[in-house]
Coordinates of C-alpha atoms in Angstrom, one line a residue:
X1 CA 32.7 -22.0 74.3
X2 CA 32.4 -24.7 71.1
X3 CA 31.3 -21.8 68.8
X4 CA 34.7 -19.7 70.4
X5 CA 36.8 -22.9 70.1
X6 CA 35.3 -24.0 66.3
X7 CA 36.2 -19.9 65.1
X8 CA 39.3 -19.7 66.7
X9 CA 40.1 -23.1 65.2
X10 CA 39.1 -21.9 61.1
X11 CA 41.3 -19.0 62.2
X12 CA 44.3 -20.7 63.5
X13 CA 44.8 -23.0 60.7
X14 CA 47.9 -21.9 58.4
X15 CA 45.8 -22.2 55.1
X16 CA 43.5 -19.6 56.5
X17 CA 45.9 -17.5 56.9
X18 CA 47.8 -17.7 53.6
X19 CA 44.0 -17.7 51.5
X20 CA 42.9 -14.4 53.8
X21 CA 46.3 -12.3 52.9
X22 CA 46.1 -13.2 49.4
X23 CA 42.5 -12.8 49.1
X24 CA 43.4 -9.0 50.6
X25 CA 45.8 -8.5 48.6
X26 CA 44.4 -9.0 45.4
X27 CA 41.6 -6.9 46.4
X28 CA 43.7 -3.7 47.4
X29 CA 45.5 -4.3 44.0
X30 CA 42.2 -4.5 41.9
X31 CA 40.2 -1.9 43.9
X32 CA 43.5 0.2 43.8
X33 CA 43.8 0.2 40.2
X34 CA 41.2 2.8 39.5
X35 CA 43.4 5.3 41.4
X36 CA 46.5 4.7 40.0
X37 CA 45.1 4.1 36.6
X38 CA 43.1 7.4 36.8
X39 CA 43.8 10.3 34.2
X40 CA 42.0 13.3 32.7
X41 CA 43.1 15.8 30.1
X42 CA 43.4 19.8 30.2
X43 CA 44.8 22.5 27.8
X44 CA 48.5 21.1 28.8
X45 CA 47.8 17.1 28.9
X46 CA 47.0 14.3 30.6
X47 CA 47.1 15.0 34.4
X48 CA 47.1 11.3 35.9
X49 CA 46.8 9.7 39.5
X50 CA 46.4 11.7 42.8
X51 CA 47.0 15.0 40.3
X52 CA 44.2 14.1 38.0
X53 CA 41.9 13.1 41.1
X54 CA 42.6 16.6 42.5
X55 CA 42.4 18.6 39.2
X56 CA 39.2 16.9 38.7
X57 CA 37.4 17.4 42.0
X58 CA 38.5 21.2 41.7
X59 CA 36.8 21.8 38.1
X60 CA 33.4 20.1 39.9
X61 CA 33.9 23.0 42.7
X62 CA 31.7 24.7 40.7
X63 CA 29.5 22.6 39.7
X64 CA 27.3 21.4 42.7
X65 CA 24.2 22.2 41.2
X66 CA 20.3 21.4 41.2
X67 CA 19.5 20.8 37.6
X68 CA 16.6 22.4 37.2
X69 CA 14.5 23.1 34.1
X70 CA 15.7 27.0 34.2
X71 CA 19.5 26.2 34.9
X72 CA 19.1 23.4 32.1
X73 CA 17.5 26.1 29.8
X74 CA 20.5 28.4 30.6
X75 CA 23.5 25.5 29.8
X76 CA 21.8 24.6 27.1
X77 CA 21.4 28.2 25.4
X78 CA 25.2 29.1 26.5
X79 CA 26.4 25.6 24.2
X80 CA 24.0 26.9 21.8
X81 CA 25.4 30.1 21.3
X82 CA 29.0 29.1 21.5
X83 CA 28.5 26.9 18.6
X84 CA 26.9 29.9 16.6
X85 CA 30.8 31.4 16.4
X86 CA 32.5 29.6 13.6
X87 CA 35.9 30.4 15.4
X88 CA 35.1 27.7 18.5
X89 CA 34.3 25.0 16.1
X90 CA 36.2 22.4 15.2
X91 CA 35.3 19.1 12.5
X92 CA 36.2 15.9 11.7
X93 CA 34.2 14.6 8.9
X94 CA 31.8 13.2 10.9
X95 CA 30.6 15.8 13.5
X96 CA 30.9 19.0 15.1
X97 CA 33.2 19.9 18.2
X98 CA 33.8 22.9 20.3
X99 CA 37.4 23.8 20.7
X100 CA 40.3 26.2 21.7
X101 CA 38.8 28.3 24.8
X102 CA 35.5 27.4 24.3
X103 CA 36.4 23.6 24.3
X104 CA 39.1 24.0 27.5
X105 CA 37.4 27.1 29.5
X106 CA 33.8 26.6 28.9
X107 CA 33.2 23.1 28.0
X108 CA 35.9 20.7 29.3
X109 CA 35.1 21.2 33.0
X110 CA 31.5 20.6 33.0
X111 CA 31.7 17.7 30.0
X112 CA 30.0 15.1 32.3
X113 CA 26.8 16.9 32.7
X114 CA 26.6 18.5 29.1
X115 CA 26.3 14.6 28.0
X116 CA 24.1 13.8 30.7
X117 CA 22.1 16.3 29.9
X118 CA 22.2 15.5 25.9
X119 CA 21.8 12.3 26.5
X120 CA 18.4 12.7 28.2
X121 CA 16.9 13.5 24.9
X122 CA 18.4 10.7 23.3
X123 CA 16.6 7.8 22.2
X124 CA 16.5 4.6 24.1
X125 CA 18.9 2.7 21.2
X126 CA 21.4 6.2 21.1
X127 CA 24.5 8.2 22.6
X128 CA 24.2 11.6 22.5
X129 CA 27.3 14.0 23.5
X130 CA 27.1 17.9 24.1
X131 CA 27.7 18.4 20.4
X132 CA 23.8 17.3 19.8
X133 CA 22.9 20.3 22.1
X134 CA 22.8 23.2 19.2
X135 CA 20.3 20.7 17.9
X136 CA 17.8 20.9 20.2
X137 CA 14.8 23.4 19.5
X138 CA 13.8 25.0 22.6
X139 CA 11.6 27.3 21.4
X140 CA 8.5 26.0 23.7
X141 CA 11.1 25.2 26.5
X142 CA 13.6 21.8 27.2
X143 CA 10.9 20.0 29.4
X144 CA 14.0 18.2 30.8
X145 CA 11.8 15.9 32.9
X146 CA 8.8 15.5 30.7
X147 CA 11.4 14.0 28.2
X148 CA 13.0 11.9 30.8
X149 CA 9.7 10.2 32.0
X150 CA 8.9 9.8 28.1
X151 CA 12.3 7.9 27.6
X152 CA 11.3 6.0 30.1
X153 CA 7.7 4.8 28.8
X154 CA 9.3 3.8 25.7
X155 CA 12.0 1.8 27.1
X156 CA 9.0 -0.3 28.9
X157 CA 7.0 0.0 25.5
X158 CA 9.9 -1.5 24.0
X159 CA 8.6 -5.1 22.4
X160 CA 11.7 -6.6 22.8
X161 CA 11.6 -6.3 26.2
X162 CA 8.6 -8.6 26.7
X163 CA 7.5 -6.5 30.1
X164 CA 3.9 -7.3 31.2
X165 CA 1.5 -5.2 32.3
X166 CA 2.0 -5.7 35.9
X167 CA 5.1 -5.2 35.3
X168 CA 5.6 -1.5 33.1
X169 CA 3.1 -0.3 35.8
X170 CA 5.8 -1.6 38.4
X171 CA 8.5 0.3 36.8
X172 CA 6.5 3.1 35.7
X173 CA 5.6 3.7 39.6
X174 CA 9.5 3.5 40.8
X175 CA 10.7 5.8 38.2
X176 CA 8.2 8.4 38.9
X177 CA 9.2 7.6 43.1
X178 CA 12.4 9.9 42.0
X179 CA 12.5 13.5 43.2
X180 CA 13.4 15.9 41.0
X181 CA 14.8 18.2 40.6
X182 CA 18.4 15.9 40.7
X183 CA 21.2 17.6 42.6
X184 CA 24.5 17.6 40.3
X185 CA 27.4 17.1 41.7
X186 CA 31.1 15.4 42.0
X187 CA 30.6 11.5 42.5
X188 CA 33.7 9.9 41.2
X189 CA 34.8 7.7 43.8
X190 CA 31.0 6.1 44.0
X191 CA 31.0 5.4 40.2
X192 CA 34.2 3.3 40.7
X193 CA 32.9 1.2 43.4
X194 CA 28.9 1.2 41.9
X195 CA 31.2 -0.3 38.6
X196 CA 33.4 -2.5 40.5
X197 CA 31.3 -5.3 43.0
X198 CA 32.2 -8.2 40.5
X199 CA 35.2 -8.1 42.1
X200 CA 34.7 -9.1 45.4
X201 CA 33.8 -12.3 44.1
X202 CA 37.5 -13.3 45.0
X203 CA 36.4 -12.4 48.5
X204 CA 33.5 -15.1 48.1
X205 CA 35.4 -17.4 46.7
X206 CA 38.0 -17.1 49.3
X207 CA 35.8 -17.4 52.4
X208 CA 34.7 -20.8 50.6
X209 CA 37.7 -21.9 50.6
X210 CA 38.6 -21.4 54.0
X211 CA 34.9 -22.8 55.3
X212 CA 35.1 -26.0 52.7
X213 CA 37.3 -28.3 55.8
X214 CA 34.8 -28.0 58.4
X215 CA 33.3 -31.0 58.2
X216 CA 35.5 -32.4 54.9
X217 CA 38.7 -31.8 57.1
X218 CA 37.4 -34.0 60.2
X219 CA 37.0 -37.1 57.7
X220 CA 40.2 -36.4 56.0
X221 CA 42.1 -36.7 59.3
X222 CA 40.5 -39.3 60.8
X223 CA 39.0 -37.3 63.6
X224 CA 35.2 -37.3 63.0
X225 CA 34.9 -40.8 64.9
X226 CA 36.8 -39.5 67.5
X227 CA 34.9 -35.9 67.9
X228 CA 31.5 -37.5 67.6
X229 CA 31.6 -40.0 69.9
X230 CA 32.4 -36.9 72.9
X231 CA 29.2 -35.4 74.9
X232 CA 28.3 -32.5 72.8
X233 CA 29.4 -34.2 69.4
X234 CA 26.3 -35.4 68.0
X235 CA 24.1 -32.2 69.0
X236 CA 25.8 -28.9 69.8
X237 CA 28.9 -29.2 68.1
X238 CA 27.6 -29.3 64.3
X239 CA 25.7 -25.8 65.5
X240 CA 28.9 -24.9 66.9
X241 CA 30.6 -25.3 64.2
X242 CA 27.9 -23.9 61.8
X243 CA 27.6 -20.9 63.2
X244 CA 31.9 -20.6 63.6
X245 CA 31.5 -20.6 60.1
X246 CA 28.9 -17.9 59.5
X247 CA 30.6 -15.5 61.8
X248 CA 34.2 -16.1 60.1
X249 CA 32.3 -15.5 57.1
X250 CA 31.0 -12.5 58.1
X251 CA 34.4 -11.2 59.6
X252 CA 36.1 -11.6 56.3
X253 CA 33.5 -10.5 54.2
X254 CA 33.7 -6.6 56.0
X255 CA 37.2 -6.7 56.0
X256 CA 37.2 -7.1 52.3
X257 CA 34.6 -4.3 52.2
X258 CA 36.5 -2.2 54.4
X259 CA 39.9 -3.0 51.7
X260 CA 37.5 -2.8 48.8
X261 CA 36.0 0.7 49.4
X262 CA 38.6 2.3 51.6
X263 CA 40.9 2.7 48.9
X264 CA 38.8 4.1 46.0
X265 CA 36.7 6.5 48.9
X266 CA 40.2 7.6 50.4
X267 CA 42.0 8.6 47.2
X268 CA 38.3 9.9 45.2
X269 CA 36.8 11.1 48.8
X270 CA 33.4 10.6 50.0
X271 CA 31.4 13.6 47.9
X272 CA 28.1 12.5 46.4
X273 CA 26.8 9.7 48.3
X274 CA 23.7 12.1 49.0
X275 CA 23.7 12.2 45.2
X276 CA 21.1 10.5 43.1
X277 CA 21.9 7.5 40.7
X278 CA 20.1 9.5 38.1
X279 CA 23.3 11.9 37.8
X280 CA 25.1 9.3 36.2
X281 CA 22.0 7.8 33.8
X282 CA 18.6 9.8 33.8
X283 CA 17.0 6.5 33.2
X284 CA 17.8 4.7 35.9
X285 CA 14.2 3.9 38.1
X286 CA 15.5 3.2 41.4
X287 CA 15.2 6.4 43.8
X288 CA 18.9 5.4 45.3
X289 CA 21.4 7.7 46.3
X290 CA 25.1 6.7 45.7
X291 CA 25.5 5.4 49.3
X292 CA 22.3 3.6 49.3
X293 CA 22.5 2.0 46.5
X294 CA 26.3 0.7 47.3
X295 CA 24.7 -0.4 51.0
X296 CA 21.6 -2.4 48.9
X297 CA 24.2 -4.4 46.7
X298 CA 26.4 -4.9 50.1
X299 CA 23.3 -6.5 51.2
X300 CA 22.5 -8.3 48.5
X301 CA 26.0 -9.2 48.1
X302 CA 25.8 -10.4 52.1
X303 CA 22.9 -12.8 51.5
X304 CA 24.9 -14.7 48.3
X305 CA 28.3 -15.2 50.7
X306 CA 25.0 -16.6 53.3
X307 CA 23.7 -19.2 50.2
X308 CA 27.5 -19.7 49.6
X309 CA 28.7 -20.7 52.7
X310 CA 25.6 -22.9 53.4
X311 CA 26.0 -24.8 50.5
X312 CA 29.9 -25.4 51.0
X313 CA 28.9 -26.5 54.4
X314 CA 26.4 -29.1 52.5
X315 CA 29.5 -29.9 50.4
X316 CA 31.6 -29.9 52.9
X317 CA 29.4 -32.6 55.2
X318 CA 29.1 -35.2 52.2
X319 CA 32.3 -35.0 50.7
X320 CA 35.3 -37.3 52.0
X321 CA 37.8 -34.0 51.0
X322 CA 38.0 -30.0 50.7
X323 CA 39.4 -30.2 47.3
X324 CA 36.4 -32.1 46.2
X325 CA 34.4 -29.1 48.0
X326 CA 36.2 -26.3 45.7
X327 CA 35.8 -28.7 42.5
X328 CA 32.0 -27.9 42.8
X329 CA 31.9 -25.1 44.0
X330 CA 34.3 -22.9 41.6
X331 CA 32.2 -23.8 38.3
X332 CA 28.9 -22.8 40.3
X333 CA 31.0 -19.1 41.5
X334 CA 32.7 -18.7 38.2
X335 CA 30.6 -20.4 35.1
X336 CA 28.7 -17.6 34.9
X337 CA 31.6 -15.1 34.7
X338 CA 32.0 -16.4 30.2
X339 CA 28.2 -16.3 29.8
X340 CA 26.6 -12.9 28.6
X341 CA 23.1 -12.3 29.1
X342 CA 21.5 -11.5 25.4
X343 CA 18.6 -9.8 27.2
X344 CA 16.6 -9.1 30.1
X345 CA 13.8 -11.3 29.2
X346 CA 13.6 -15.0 29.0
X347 CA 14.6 -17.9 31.0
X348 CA 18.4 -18.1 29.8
X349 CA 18.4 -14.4 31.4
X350 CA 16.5 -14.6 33.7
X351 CA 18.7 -17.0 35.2
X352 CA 21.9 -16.3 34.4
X353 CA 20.7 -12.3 36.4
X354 CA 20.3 -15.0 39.4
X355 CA 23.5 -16.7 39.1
X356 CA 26.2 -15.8 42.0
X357 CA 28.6 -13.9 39.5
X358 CA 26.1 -11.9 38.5
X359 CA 24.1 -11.7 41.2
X360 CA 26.8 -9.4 42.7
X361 CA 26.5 -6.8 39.9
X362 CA 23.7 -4.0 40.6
X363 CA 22.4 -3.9 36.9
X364 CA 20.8 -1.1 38.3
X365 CA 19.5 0.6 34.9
X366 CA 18.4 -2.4 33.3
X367 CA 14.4 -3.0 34.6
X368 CA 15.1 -6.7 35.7
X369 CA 11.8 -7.7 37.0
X370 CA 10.4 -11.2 38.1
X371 CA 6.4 -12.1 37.8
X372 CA 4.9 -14.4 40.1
X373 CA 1.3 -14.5 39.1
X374 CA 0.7 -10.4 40.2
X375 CA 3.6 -9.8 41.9
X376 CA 6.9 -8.2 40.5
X377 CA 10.2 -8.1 42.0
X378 CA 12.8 -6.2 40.9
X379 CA 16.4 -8.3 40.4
X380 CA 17.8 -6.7 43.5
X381 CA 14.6 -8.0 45.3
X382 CA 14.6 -11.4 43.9
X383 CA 18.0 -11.8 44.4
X384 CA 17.6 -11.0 48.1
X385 CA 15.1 -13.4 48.5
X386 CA 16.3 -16.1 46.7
X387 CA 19.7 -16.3 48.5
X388 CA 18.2 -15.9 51.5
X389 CA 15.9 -18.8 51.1
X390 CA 18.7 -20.6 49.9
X391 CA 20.8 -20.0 53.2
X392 CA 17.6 -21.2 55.2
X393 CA 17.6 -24.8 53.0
X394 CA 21.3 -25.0 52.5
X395 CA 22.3 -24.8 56.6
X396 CA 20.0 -27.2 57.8
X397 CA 20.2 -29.7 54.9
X398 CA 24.6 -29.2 56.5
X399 CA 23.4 -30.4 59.7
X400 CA 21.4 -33.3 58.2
X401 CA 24.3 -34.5 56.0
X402 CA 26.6 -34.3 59.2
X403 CA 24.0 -36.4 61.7
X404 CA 23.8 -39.4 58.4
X405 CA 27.4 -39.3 58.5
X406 CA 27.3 -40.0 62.3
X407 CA 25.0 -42.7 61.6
X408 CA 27.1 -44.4 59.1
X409 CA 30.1 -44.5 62.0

């Protein structure tokens, strides 16, 4: 009944209220945005919005495909040979395009995966488009994979990089966990919410707000003495209100979710969550789908709002007033927002990978790893176990502050 009363009483308040339908609000405008921003080109123009979803998703009808090494022998030869007619050839000074019909008919719909595809022979340092494919001597065959798995050794190799031993063996072994051949397909709607998690931070920060009066609030008014000094005010009401707090969180956090990816998964549908991450970057180690990588960030993402809330409930308990609460806590959610990492090694990045802000962003192609004598952990990993530790300190050390205070009445 306390934890019923304490929720319904975070729910209830008017400021709730007011920072829940903004917070909503600005997240179906900035997770809507990708839609109505959205555009692609054909022979006649841009195509944008709903249009240039649908247009899109029809032109990857065709292209549900498992990329093998034969069926990336046979794109490759049919750009070759299409740049071998002077007529479909375009140039600007710089480089070599295709263009009329064999730009529009041939090459437009399928421009994705000719760059993927490129690009997988590309060094570590380069962009590659499908122009670079006449390039290519296949003579002995495209060993599509083989070159993929030798991208990825010399990215680990990579001196500037710093990796340990323990930890290119740790990479090494994830990237080769990827089945192969990848299945191609149409994705879209993934990409933008994979590119997009930063976002919800105003979700995070908006939950904070709400939570930062739970204990704050009761000094401000005056009614800590009085709620204290009743039967359950020194022992089950601080739980009561603890976990009120976890479970509002938690309420609001799925909401946003449901807000956040409804929008971008009703207008882009739901094709290609069964896809592999490697369709969008060959390099990429973790053996993810689309849907499970979005459901490991969600995770991840989880456990930070968990740290989050703890530690504005440990705000919350010392300090005399909410705004005081938010004056620490905005800095800590949103410092790390103007810092950019110059790296994936060191300290500095290290850290800042660790940071709330960033913390929320998958970095999935990166090879974040953290050593602990002979154990490596991936950033996702670390991540999760730091914020969950966090959560374990940060609630209790809330209770703590809240019993002192009843000492000091």
């Amino acid at each position: 009944m306390l934890v019923k009363y304490e929720f319904l009483k975070i729910l209830r308040r008017k400021s709730t209220l007011i920072v829940m339908a903004v917070s909503l609000i600005l997240t179906a405008f900035l997770f809507g945005l990708p839609v109505l921003q959205y555009q692609t080109y054909n022979q006649d123009g841009v195509i944008k919005g709903a249009a240039g979803i649908d247009y899109e998703k029809e032109q990857y009808a065709k292209l549900s495909v498992s990329l093998s090494e034969e069926y990336i022998t046979e794109t490759i030869k049919e750009i070759q040979e299409l740049f071998q007619n002077p007529a479909n050839v375009g140039y600007d000074g710089n480089e070599q395009f295709l263009i009329g019909d064999a730009y529009w008919n041939k090459t437009a719909p399928r421009e994705k995966l000719l760059n993927l595809i490129a690009n997988a022979y590309s060094r570590p340092d380069e962009t590659l488009g499908y122009n670079n494919l006449p390039d290519l001597d296949m003579t002995e065959g495209v060993f599509f994979y083989q070159t993929i798995n030798e991208k990825v050794e010399t990215i680990l190799d990579n001196p500037s990089r710093g990796l340990s031993r323990e930890q290119k063996r740790y990479w090494s072994a994830m990237a080769d966990s990827v089945d192969t051949p990848l299945q191609y397909g149409y994705y879209e709607g993934w990409e933008v919410m994979i590119s997009s998690f930063e976002l919800l931070m105003i979700a995070l920060l908006a939950i904070c707000i709400v939570i930062a009066p739970v204990f704050s609030g009761e000094y401000q008014a005056g009614t800590d003495a009085v709620i204290l000094s009743g039967r359950y005010g020194k022992t089950k009401l601080i739980t009561a209100k603890i976990t009120a707090s976890l479970l509002f969180g938690t309420a609001a956090f799925a909401l946003h979710i449901v807000v956040a990816w409804g929008l971008p998964l009703a207008a882009f549908g739901a094709d290609g969550w069964n896809l592999p991450l490697q369709v969008a970057n060959t390099t990429i180690p973790y053996p993810f789908t689309f849907l499970q990588a979005v459901l490991v960030n969600i995770g991840v993402m989880y456990l930070v709002l968990l740290a989050m809330i703890g530690l504005t409930l440990l705000l919350s308990a010392k300090m005399k007033s909410p705004y005081l609460v938010l004056i620490v806590l905005v800095p800590i959610l949103f410092i790390p927002m103007f810092l950019t990492p110059n790296g994936t090694t060191g300290l500095y990045n290290l850290t800042l990978f660790l940071l709330p802000y960033r913390a929320v962003m998958p970095e999935f192609g990166k090879y974040i790893s953290y050593q602990f004598g002979g154990v490596v952990l991936d950033v996702l990993t670390a991540r999760a176990v730091l914020y969950a530790l966090l959560t374990v300190i940060m609630l209790p050390l809330a209770r703590l502050g809240f019993k002192r205070h009843q000492k000091e009445l």
